[in-house]
Short mmCIF file of C-alpha atoms in Angstrom, two decimals:
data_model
loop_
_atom_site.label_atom_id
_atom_site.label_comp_id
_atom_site.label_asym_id
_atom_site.label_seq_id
_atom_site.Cartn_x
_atom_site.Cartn_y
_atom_site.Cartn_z
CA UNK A 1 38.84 -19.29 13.40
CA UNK A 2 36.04 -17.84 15.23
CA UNK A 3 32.49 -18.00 13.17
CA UNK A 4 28.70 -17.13 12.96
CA UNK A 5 26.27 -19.22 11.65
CA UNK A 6 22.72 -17.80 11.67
CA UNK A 7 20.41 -20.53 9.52
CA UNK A 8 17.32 -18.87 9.20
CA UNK A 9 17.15 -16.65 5.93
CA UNK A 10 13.83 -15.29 6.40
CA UNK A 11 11.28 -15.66 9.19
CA UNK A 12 7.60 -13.86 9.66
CA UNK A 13 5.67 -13.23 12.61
CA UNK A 14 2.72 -11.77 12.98
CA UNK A 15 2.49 -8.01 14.89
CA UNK A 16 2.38 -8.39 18.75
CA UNK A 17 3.91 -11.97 18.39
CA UNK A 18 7.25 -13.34 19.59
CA UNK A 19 10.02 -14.26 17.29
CA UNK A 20 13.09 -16.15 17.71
CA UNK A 21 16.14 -15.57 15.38
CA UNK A 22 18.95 -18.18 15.54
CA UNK A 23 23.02 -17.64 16.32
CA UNK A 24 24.84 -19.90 16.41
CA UNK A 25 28.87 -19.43 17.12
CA UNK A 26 32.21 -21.34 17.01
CA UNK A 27 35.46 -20.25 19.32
CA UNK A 28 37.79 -21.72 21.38
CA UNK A 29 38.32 -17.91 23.32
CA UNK A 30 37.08 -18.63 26.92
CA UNK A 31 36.67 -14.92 26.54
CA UNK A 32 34.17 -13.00 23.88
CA UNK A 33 31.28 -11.18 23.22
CA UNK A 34 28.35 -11.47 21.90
CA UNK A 35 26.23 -8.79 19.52
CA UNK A 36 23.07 -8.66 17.53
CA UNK A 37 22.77 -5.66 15.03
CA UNK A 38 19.23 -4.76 13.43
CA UNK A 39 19.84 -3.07 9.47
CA UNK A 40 16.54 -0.87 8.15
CA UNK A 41 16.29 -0.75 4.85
CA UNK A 42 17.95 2.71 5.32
CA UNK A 43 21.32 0.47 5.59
CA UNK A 44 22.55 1.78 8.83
CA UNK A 45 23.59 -1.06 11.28
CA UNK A 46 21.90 -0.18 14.93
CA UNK A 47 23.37 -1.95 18.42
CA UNK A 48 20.47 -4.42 19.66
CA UNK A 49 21.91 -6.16 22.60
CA UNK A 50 25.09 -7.77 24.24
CA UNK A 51 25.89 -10.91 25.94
CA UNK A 52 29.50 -11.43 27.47
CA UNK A 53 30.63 -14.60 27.91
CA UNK A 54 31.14 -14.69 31.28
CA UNK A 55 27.84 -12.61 32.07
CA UNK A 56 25.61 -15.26 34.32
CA UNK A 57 22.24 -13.84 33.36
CA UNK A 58 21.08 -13.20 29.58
CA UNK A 59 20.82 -10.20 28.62
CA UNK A 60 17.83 -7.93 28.32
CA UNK A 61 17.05 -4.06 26.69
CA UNK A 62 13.33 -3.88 26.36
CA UNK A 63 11.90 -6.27 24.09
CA UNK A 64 14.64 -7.86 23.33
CA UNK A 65 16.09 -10.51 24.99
CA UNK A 66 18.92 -12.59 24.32
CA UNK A 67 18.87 -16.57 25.05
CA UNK A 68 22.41 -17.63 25.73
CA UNK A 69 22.78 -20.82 25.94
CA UNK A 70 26.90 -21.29 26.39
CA UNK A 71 27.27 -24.83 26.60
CA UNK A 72 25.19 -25.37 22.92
CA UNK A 73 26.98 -22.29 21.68
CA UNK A 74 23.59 -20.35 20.49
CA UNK A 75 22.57 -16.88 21.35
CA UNK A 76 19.27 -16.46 19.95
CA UNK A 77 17.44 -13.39 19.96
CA UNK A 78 13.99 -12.68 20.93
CA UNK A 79 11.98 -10.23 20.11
CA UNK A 80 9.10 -9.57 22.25
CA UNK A 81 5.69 -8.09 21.10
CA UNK A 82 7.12 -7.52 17.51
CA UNK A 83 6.28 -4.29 16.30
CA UNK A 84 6.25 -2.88 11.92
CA UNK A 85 9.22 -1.35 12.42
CA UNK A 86 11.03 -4.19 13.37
CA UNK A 87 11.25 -5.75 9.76
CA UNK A 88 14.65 -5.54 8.87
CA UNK A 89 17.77 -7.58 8.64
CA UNK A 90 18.86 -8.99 11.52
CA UNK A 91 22.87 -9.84 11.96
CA UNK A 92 24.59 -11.58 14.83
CA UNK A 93 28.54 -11.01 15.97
CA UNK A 94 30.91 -11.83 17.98
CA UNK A 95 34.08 -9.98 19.11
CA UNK A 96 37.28 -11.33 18.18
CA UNK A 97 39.89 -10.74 20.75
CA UNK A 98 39.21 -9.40 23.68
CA UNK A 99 42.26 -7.85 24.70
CA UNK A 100 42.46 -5.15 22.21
CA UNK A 101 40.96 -1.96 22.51
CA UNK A 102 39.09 -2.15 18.95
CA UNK A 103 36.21 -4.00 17.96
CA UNK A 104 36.95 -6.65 15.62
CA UNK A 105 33.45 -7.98 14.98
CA UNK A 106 32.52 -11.19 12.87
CA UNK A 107 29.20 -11.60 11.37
CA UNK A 108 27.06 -13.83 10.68
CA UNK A 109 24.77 -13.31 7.57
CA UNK A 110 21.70 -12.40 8.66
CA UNK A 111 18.24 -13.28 8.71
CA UNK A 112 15.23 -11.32 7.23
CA UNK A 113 12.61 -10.49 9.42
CA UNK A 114 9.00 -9.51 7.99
CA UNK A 115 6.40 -8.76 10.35
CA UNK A 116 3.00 -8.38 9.43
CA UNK A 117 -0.14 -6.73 10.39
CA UNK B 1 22.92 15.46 13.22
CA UNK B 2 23.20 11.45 12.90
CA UNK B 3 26.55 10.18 14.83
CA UNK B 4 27.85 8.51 11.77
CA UNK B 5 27.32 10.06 8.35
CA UNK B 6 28.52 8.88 5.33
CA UNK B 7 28.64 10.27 1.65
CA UNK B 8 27.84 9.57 -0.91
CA UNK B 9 25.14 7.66 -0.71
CA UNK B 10 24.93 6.08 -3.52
CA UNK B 11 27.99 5.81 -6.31
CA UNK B 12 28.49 4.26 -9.85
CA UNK B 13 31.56 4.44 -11.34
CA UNK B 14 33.54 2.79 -13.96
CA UNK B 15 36.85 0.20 -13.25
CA UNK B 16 39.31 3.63 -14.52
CA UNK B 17 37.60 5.78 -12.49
CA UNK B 18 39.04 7.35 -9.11
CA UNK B 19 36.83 8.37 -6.31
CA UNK B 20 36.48 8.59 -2.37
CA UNK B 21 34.09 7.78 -0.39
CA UNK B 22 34.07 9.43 3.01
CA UNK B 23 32.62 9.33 6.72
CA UNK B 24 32.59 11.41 9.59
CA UNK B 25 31.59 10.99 13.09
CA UNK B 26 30.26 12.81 15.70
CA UNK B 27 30.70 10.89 18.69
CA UNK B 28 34.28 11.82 19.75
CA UNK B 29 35.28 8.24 19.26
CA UNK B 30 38.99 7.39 18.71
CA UNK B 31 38.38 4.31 16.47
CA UNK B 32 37.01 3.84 13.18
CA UNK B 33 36.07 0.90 10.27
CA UNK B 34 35.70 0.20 7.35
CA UNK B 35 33.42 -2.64 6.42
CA UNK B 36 32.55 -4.23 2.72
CA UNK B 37 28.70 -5.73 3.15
CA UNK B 38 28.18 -7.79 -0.38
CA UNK B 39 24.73 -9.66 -0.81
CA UNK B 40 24.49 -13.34 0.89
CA UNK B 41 27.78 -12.68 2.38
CA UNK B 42 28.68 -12.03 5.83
CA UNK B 43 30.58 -8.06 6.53
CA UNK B 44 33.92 -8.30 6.11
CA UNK B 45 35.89 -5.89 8.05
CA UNK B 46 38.52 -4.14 5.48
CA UNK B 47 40.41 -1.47 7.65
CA UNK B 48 40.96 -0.39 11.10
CA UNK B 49 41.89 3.23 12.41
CA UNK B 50 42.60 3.45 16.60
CA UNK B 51 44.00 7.04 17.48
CA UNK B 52 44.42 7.40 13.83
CA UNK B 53 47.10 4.60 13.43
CA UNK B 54 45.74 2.00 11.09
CA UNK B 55 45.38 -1.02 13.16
CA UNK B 56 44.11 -4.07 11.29
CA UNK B 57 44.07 -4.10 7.57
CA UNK B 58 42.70 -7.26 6.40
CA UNK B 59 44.11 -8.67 3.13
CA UNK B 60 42.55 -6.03 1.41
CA UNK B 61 43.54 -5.05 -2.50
CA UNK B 62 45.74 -1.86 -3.05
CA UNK B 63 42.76 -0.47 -5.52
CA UNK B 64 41.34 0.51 -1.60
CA UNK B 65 43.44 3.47 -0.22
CA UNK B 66 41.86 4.22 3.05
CA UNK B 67 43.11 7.75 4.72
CA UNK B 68 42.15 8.67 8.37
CA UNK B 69 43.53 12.63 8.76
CA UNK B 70 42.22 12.70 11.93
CA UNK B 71 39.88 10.89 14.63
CA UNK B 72 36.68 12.41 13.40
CA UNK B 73 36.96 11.90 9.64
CA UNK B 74 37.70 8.60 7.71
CA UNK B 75 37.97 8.20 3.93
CA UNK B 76 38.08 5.07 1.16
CA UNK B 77 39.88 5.98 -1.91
CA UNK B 78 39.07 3.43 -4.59
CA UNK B 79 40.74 3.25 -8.32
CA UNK B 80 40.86 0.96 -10.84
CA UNK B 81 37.76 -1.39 -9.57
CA UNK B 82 36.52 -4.45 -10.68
CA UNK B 83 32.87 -4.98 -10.79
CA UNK B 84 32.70 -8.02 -7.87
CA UNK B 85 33.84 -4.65 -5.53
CA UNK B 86 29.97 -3.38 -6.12
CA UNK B 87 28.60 -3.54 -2.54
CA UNK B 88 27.56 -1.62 0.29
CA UNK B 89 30.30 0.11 2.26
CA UNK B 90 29.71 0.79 6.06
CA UNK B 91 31.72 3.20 7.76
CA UNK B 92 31.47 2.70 12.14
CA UNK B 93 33.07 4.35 14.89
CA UNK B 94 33.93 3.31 18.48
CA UNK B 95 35.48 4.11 21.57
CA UNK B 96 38.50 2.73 21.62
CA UNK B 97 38.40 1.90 25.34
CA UNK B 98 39.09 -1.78 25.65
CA UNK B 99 35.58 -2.41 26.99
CA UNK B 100 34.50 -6.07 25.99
CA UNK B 101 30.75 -5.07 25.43
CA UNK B 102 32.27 -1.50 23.64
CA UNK B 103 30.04 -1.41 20.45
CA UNK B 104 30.48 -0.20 17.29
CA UNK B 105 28.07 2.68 15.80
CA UNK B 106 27.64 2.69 12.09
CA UNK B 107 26.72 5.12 9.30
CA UNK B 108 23.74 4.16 6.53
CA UNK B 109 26.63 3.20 4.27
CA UNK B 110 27.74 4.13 0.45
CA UNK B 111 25.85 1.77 -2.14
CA UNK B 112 28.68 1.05 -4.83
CA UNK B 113 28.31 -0.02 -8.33
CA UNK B 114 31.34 -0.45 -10.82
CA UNK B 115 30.60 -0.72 -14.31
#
């Protein structure tokens, strides 16, 4: 069974600092994809980034970057130049099954990010 | 107008009680979920609409009716709840267009608490 492990309950950084949040997956798919999810305290889940598993170079949208490292199984996330806003919960997934036309996501369970001033 | 809205917001009922909980998109997405987010726990995906067809329905318990009418509106009927059911319930949508890197867009959930 495909699974998520993210270790890091809560992590801090200070504004304008980098920050690395830990993934960490299981599969035996040669085939799947990779998400991270950021959850506001509003409670609404909002699409960060995606790494497929065949894609050679990690993936990038803004400041974020994603550190894929296939071999160890991680895809950490970084978050560049870390902003107020970007406390929240942090969740990474990874598609189950790549031949259906669905998303069948499974989660990790998160990790708490605080940023302060 | 937000892509995924969900209502209520927030809900407290008691374990006889019947009520819905629904969610609408705006997206024109032909896929929609159900998930159960509980504290400390990882989402669990409950239900699966694609074209309106429920797809995937993962062990859930019968106290969880879900209804899907049509491709824009999706709806969780609960009765006769216990209280470990109190969690947040996220409703997302997708295109159902077997894209790998397809992804899913969510609503701000429905905060549950049986009594």
């Amino acid at each position: 069974a495909q699974k998520i492990t993210q270790t890091q309950p809560g992590m801090f950084v200070q504004e304008k600092e980098a920050v690395t949040l830990d993934c960490t997956y299981d599969t035996s798919d040669q085939s799947y994809g990779l998400f991270w999810y950021k959850q506001p305290s509003s409670g609404e889940m909002i699409f960060l980034i995606y790494q497929g598993s065949y894609d050679e170079q990690n993936a990038t949208e803004g400041r974020y970057s994603l550190n894929f490292q296939k071999a160890r199984k991680s895809a950490n996330l970084v978050i560049s130049a870390s902003q107020l806003g970007d406390s929240a919960m942090y969740f990474c997934a990874m598609r189950e099954g790549l031949i259906t036309g669905f998303q069948k996501l499974v989660f990790g369970t998160g990790t708490r990010l605080l940023v302060s001033p | 107008e937000t892509g995924v809205t969900q209502t209520p917001r927030h809900l407290v009922m008691g374990m006889t009680n019947k009520k819905s909980l629904k969610c609408e998109q705006h997206l024109g997405h032909n896929a929609m979920y159900w998930y159960k987010q509980s504290a400390k726990k990882p989402l669990e995906l409950m239900f699966v609409y694609s074209l309106e067809e429920r797809v995937e329905n993962n062990s859930v318990p019968s106290r969880f009716s879900p209804e899907c009418p049509n491709s824009s509106h999706l709806f969780l009927h609960l009765h006769t709840l216990q209280p470990e059911d109190s969690a947040l319930y996220l409703c997302a949508s997708s295109q159902d267009s077997q894209g790998p890197n397809e992804k899913l867009f969510f609503g701000s959930g429905t905060q549950l608490s049986v009594l």
